[in-house]
Amino acid sequence: MKILNFGSLNIDLFYHVARFASAGETIDSLSYQKNIGGKGLNQSVALSRAGGKVFHAGNVGADGDFLVNYLQSAGVDTHLIGRSEIPSGNAVIQIDPNGQNCILLYGGANRQVTEQQIDRVLSEFVAGDWLILQNEINQMDTIITKAHEKGMQIVLNPSPFAGCSDLPLDLVDWFIMNEHESAQLAGQTDQQAILSALVKRFPNARFVMTLGGDGSVYFDGQVCHRQGTYPVEVVDTTGAGDTFTGFFFASVAAGKPVPQAMELAARAASIAISRMGAAPSIPTLQEVL
Ligand code: RIB
């Protein structure tokens, strides 16, 4: 069974700050680091480090070879990544002293996906294969519709949330998202009301809600399972959700029960937040075990 991740690859520009800049203000940063990231790339790295056979599809510019090389060295198949004349996507990331972040995105090459590319990519996959998606590339509606026609299992991480409500969400098999994205999707704020609204609106889907320091919850209308976190010193939370997503779905795709997959994913995400950076902070399976 193959896992296709059709998603972003970003150059992450990290700035440590005493506090986030506000409107109209110029502040000094305490440090700068250029790093490897993108929700798509991070999730592919996590899927692969967790033991999944992962194919990454997407686009980079002439400045993005090091992103592709990094994926390759993490064991990800990169032959479906295209080259664009537009620069690679990038993210300007402020990190505060508590390890919390504030991210500004430039889509760049990530937003150059064409219908022709989608057809070429999907022709290598069959019914039962997994498709993992985030919301940092264009043509999301076409990818979801065509993958569903093929009978692929579709996982959506609706992040960033903007525009997700307009996607053909009834075709999604699994949603994995944080509390804010869950609230936006459900149109509710209280956690119990969110769960009820989601199950009512998408009766055939399964949901995983990540709750930061409060852990995570799985629900599908019948079963509800909660998972805690492992206490660590927080250095940088960037990419923690991507680490959780990759470890969780590599385990579920390999046939592991949901509680086991959630526990492994929680351990991996805890390790990730104890280190700096997005992709480079993602542990290997051996380390997690
Ligand atoms: O989820 C973390 C990622 O979000 C960062 O690596 C950054 O590139 C943004 O896409």
Tab-separated table of C-alpha atoms and ligand atoms in Angstrom:
chain	number	residue	atom	x	y	z
A	1	MET	CA	0.000	0.000	0.000
A	2	LYS	CA	1.457	3.343	-1.096
A	3	ILE	CA	1.149	6.750	0.575
A	4	LEU	CA	1.027	9.822	-1.673
A	5	ASN	CA	1.535	13.200	-0.038
A	6	PHE	CA	0.586	15.975	-2.495
A	7	GLY	CA	1.813	19.055	-0.642
A	8	SER	CA	4.027	22.054	-0.022
A	9	LEU	CA	7.794	22.353	0.301
A	10	ASN	CA	8.964	25.557	2.004
A	11	ILE	CA	12.152	27.355	2.879
A	12	ASP	CA	11.580	28.293	6.539
A	13	LEU	CA	13.186	31.535	7.725
A	14	PHE	CA	13.231	31.442	11.544
A	15	TYR	CA	13.647	34.543	13.725
A	16	HIS	CA	13.795	34.310	17.524
A	17	VAL	CA	12.037	37.353	18.993
A	18	ALA	CA	11.395	38.629	22.524
A	19	ARG	CA	7.724	38.975	21.442
A	20	PHE	CA	5.823	38.981	18.136
A	21	ALA	CA	5.873	42.217	16.111
A	22	SER	CA	2.569	44.093	16.065
A	23	ALA	CA	0.985	46.234	13.336
A	24	GLY	CA	3.100	49.224	12.320
A	25	GLU	CA	6.007	48.146	14.525
A	26	THR	CA	9.638	47.268	13.656
A	27	ILE	CA	11.445	45.017	16.128
A	28	ASP	CA	14.882	43.401	16.285
A	29	SER	CA	15.259	39.627	16.110
A	30	LEU	CA	17.606	37.757	18.441
A	31	SER	CA	18.719	35.116	15.901
A	32	TYR	CA	18.131	33.943	12.328
A	33	GLN	CA	18.165	30.476	10.797
A	34	LYS	CA	17.281	29.217	7.295
A	35	ASN	CA	15.697	25.790	7.563
A	36	ILE	CA	13.671	23.084	5.806
A	37	GLY	CA	9.888	23.017	6.134
A	38	GLY	CA	6.459	23.264	4.585
A	39	LYS	CA	3.525	21.335	6.019
A	40	GLY	CA	3.677	18.899	3.111
A	41	LEU	CA	7.421	18.273	3.320
A	42	ASN	CA	7.317	17.953	7.127
A	43	GLN	CA	4.519	15.381	6.965
A	44	SER	CA	6.333	13.364	4.290
A	45	VAL	CA	9.477	13.299	6.441
A	46	ALA	CA	7.442	12.182	9.474
A	47	LEU	CA	5.558	9.517	7.467
A	48	SER	CA	8.833	8.153	6.145
A	49	ARG	CA	10.715	8.292	9.469
A	50	ALA	CA	7.760	6.434	11.004
A	51	GLY	CA	8.251	3.618	8.469
A	52	GLY	CA	5.806	4.549	5.661
A	53	LYS	CA	6.516	4.124	1.923
A	54	VAL	CA	5.927	7.736	0.889
A	55	PHE	CA	5.770	9.504	-2.472
A	56	HIS	CA	5.833	13.297	-2.342
A	57	ALA	CA	4.238	15.325	-5.166
A	58	GLY	CA	4.453	19.110	-5.458
A	59	ASN	CA	6.664	21.828	-6.939
A	60	VAL	CA	9.813	23.776	-6.091
A	61	GLY	CA	11.615	26.641	-7.834
A	62	ALA	CA	15.269	26.812	-8.915
A	63	ASP	CA	16.132	27.604	-5.273
A	64	GLY	CA	14.508	24.411	-3.936
A	65	ASP	CA	16.923	21.587	-4.773
A	66	PHE	CA	18.040	21.319	-1.148
A	67	LEU	CA	14.408	20.697	-0.105
A	68	VAL	CA	14.105	17.807	-2.556
A	69	ASN	CA	17.508	16.419	-1.488
A	70	TYR	CA	16.411	16.544	2.142
A	71	LEU	CA	13.246	14.546	1.365
A	72	GLN	CA	15.330	11.999	-0.535
A	73	SER	CA	17.745	11.610	2.354
A	74	ALA	CA	14.744	11.032	4.637
A	75	GLY	CA	13.738	8.081	2.427
A	76	VAL	CA	10.903	9.787	0.518
A	77	ASP	CA	10.390	9.085	-3.208
A	78	THR	CA	10.684	12.489	-4.923
A	79	HIS	CA	10.261	11.659	-8.620
A	80	LEU	CA	6.809	13.330	-8.636
A	81	ILE	CA	8.149	16.737	-7.563
A	82	GLY	CA	8.109	19.251	-10.438
A	83	ARG	CA	10.251	22.319	-11.090
A	84	SER	CA	8.727	25.774	-11.520
A	85	GLU	CA	10.034	29.113	-12.788
A	86	ILE	CA	8.500	30.729	-9.690
A	87	PRO	CA	10.662	30.657	-6.504
A	88	SER	CA	9.987	27.949	-3.917
A	89	GLY	CA	7.450	28.600	-1.193
A	90	ASN	CA	8.779	30.152	1.970
A	91	ALA	CA	7.670	30.917	5.504
A	92	VAL	CA	8.799	33.764	7.755
A	93	ILE	CA	8.536	32.326	11.265
A	94	GLN	CA	8.821	34.300	14.503
A	95	ILE	CA	9.558	32.177	17.608
A	96	ASP	CA	8.858	33.705	21.020
A	97	PRO	CA	10.635	32.729	24.296
A	98	ASN	CA	7.880	30.146	25.011
A	99	GLY	CA	8.586	28.333	21.734
A	100	GLN	CA	5.272	29.534	20.213
A	101	ASN	CA	5.306	30.688	16.587
A	102	CYS	CA	3.713	33.213	14.246
A	103	ILE	CA	3.997	32.348	10.519
A	104	LEU	CA	3.787	34.395	7.309
A	105	LEU	CA	3.573	32.257	4.146
A	106	TYR	CA	4.557	32.868	0.521
A	107	GLY	CA	3.063	30.089	-1.639
A	108	GLY	CA	5.416	30.464	-4.632
A	109	ALA	CA	6.005	27.228	-6.570
A	110	ASN	CA	3.606	25.375	-4.252
A	111	ARG	CA	0.781	27.171	-6.028
A	112	GLN	CA	1.806	26.093	-9.563
A	113	VAL	CA	0.066	22.681	-9.533
A	114	THR	CA	-1.681	21.973	-12.861
A	115	GLU	CA	-4.448	19.534	-13.789
A	116	GLN	CA	-2.020	17.772	-16.130
A	117	GLN	CA	0.401	17.264	-13.219
A	118	ILE	CA	-2.420	15.904	-11.049
A	119	ASP	CA	-3.381	13.331	-13.721
A	120	ARG	CA	0.243	12.259	-14.144
A	121	VAL	CA	0.771	11.899	-10.401
A	122	LEU	CA	-2.493	10.045	-9.698
A	123	SER	CA	-1.883	7.614	-12.603
A	124	GLU	CA	0.750	5.949	-10.367
A	125	PHE	CA	-1.752	5.156	-7.599
A	126	VAL	CA	-4.678	2.766	-7.239
A	127	ALA	CA	-7.750	2.185	-5.069
A	128	GLY	CA	-6.806	1.693	-1.427
A	129	ASP	CA	-3.642	3.807	-1.612
A	130	TRP	CA	-3.534	6.757	0.793
A	131	LEU	CA	-3.531	10.446	-0.167
A	132	ILE	CA	-2.397	12.990	2.445
A	133	LEU	CA	-3.227	16.672	1.859
A	134	GLN	CA	-2.696	19.974	3.670
A	135	ASN	CA	-3.894	23.341	2.362
A	136	GLU	CA	-0.691	25.000	1.128
A	137	ILE	CA	-1.037	24.121	-2.590
A	138	ASN	CA	-3.550	25.092	-5.297
A	139	GLN	CA	-5.969	22.773	-7.200
A	140	MET	CA	-7.010	21.078	-3.950
A	141	ASP	CA	-10.587	20.516	-5.157
A	142	THR	CA	-9.400	18.760	-8.350
A	143	ILE	CA	-6.963	16.542	-6.445
A	144	ILE	CA	-9.639	15.478	-3.925
A	145	THR	CA	-12.259	14.814	-6.614
A	146	LYS	CA	-9.925	12.770	-8.852
A	147	ALA	CA	-8.393	10.793	-5.971
A	148	HIS	CA	-11.878	9.925	-4.705
A	149	GLU	CA	-12.857	8.708	-8.191
A	150	LYS	CA	-9.845	6.369	-8.025
A	151	GLY	CA	-10.936	5.014	-4.641
A	152	MET	CA	-7.960	6.387	-2.695
A	153	GLN	CA	-8.285	6.959	1.073
A	154	ILE	CA	-8.210	10.732	1.500
A	155	VAL	CA	-6.709	12.431	4.565
A	156	LEU	CA	-7.088	16.211	4.877
A	157	ASN	CA	-5.200	18.444	7.289
A	158	PRO	CA	-7.154	21.697	6.606
A	159	SER	CA	-4.258	23.976	7.483
A	160	PRO	CA	-4.102	26.893	6.848
A	161	PHE	CA	-7.915	26.838	7.040
A	162	ALA	CA	-8.692	29.719	4.620
A	163	GLY	CA	-10.660	28.413	1.620
A	164	CYS	CA	-11.126	24.898	3.013
A	165	SER	CA	-14.894	25.309	3.425
A	166	ASP	CA	-15.197	25.519	-0.376
A	167	LEU	CA	-13.508	22.130	-0.972
A	168	PRO	CA	-15.481	18.918	-1.684
A	169	LEU	CA	-15.141	17.889	1.971
A	170	ASP	CA	-17.792	15.147	1.730
A	171	LEU	CA	-15.178	13.102	-0.179
A	172	VAL	CA	-12.647	13.228	2.679
A	173	ASP	CA	-12.199	10.018	4.730
A	174	TRP	CA	-10.075	11.421	7.561
A	175	PHE	CA	-9.702	14.930	8.969
A	176	ILE	CA	-6.731	15.771	11.199
A	177	MET	CA	-6.622	19.318	12.571
A	178	ASN	CA	-6.061	21.480	15.593
A	179	GLU	CA	-8.787	22.929	17.803
A	180	HIS	CA	-8.989	26.240	15.896
A	181	GLU	CA	-9.360	24.530	12.525
A	182	SER	CA	-11.917	22.107	14.014
A	183	ALA	CA	-13.925	25.031	15.387
A	184	GLN	CA	-13.892	26.763	12.005
A	185	LEU	CA	-14.959	23.604	10.191
A	186	ALA	CA	-17.716	22.837	12.701
A	187	GLY	CA	-18.888	26.428	13.247
A	188	GLN	CA	-18.797	25.747	17.027
A	189	THR	CA	-16.421	26.671	19.848
A	190	ASP	CA	-17.115	24.198	22.667
A	191	GLN	CA	-15.158	20.950	22.212
A	192	GLN	CA	-18.160	18.621	22.653
A	193	ALA	CA	-20.271	20.746	20.297
A	194	ILE	CA	-17.446	20.651	17.715
A	195	LEU	CA	-17.290	16.830	17.826
A	196	SER	CA	-21.078	16.470	17.510
A	197	ALA	CA	-21.317	18.976	14.649
A	198	LEU	CA	-18.498	17.337	12.673
A	199	VAL	CA	-19.915	13.836	12.996
A	200	LYS	CA	-23.350	15.097	11.951
A	201	ARG	CA	-22.007	16.976	8.939
A	202	PHE	CA	-19.543	14.268	7.773
A	203	PRO	CA	-21.100	10.967	8.954
A	204	ASN	CA	-18.656	8.765	7.010
A	205	ALA	CA	-15.451	10.522	8.081
A	206	ARG	CA	-13.110	9.987	11.026
A	207	PHE	CA	-11.572	12.855	12.953
A	208	VAL	CA	-8.402	13.493	14.905
A	209	MET	CA	-8.263	16.781	16.818
A	210	THR	CA	-4.893	17.881	18.195
A	211	LEU	CA	-5.130	19.994	21.348
A	212	GLY	CA	-1.559	21.245	21.895
A	213	GLY	CA	-0.493	20.632	25.491
A	214	ASP	CA	-3.832	18.914	26.202
A	215	GLY	CA	-3.071	16.041	23.837
A	216	SER	CA	-5.390	14.792	21.110
A	217	VAL	CA	-8.754	13.151	20.583
A	218	TYR	CA	-9.991	10.673	17.949
A	219	PHE	CA	-13.691	10.309	17.209
A	220	ASP	CA	-15.853	8.735	14.540
A	221	GLY	CA	-19.375	8.993	15.885
A	222	GLN	CA	-19.109	5.736	17.848
A	223	VAL	CA	-15.620	5.570	19.299
A	224	CYS	CA	-13.880	8.430	21.119
A	225	HIS	CA	-10.272	7.966	22.250
A	226	ARG	CA	-8.140	10.507	24.107
A	227	GLN	CA	-4.348	10.694	24.194
A	228	GLY	CA	-2.189	12.853	26.468
A	229	THR	CA	1.212	14.413	25.830
A	230	TYR	CA	4.675	13.695	27.234
A	231	PRO	CA	6.184	16.567	29.221
A	232	VAL	CA	9.298	18.123	27.648
A	233	GLU	CA	10.975	21.506	27.684
A	234	VAL	CA	9.417	23.409	24.775
A	235	VAL	CA	12.001	24.843	22.364
A	236	ASP	CA	9.958	25.315	19.173
A	237	THR	CA	6.435	24.037	18.419
A	238	THR	CA	6.803	24.520	14.619
A	239	GLY	CA	6.096	21.234	12.837
A	240	ALA	CA	4.754	19.419	15.922
A	241	GLY	CA	1.345	18.911	14.295
A	242	ASP	CA	3.024	17.672	11.101
A	243	THR	CA	5.088	15.189	13.115
A	244	PHE	CA	1.929	13.909	14.829
A	245	THR	CA	0.126	13.592	11.474
A	246	GLY	CA	2.982	11.661	9.832
A	247	PHE	CA	3.491	9.203	12.669
A	248	PHE	CA	-0.241	8.695	13.131
A	249	PHE	CA	-1.024	7.906	9.488
A	250	ALA	CA	2.092	5.817	8.855
A	251	SER	CA	0.891	3.647	11.758
A	252	VAL	CA	-2.770	3.533	10.713
A	253	ALA	CA	-1.833	2.777	7.078
A	254	ALA	CA	0.320	-0.085	8.400
A	255	GLY	CA	-2.777	-1.520	10.126
A	256	LYS	CA	-2.046	-0.420	13.710
A	257	PRO	CA	-5.059	0.321	15.959
A	258	VAL	CA	-5.904	4.002	16.480
A	259	PRO	CA	-4.905	4.148	20.209
A	260	GLN	CA	-1.464	2.710	19.412
A	261	ALA	CA	-1.020	5.135	16.495
A	262	MET	CA	-2.011	8.095	18.687
A	263	GLU	CA	0.411	7.136	21.423
A	264	LEU	CA	3.310	6.828	18.985
A	265	ALA	CA	2.352	10.130	17.330
A	266	ALA	CA	2.195	11.899	20.714
A	267	ARG	CA	5.666	10.655	21.651
A	268	ALA	CA	7.083	11.786	18.294
A	269	ALA	CA	5.472	15.243	18.539
A	270	SER	CA	6.825	15.701	22.079
A	271	ILE	CA	10.352	15.027	20.845
A	272	ALA	CA	9.830	17.446	17.928
A	273	ILE	CA	8.878	20.376	20.183
A	274	SER	CA	11.983	19.865	22.323
A	275	ARG	CA	14.135	20.832	19.301
A	276	MET	CA	14.545	23.766	16.943
A	277	GLY	CA	13.134	23.772	13.380
A	278	ALA	CA	10.361	21.976	11.508
A	279	ALA	CA	11.611	18.997	9.418
A	280	PRO	CA	14.985	18.681	11.201
A	281	SER	CA	13.201	18.305	14.569
A	282	ILE	CA	11.239	15.201	13.462
A	283	PRO	CA	12.551	12.046	15.171
A	284	THR	CA	13.111	8.601	13.674
A	285	LEU	CA	10.910	5.661	14.678
A	286	GLN	CA	13.818	4.080	16.516
A	287	GLU	CA	14.282	7.221	18.603
A	288	VAL	CA	10.565	7.382	19.410
A	289	LEU	CA	10.453	3.729	20.440
B	1	RIB	O1	3.536	23.335	10.073
B	1	RIB	C1	4.756	24.026	10.080
B	1	RIB	C2	5.048	24.587	8.713
B	1	RIB	O2	4.098	25.579	8.405
B	1	RIB	C3	6.388	25.284	8.594
B	1	RIB	O3	7.435	24.401	8.285
B	1	RIB	C4	6.130	26.350	7.537
B	1	RIB	O4	6.778	26.112	6.343
B	1	RIB	C5	4.618	26.376	7.368
B	1	RIB	O5	4.219	25.809	6.197
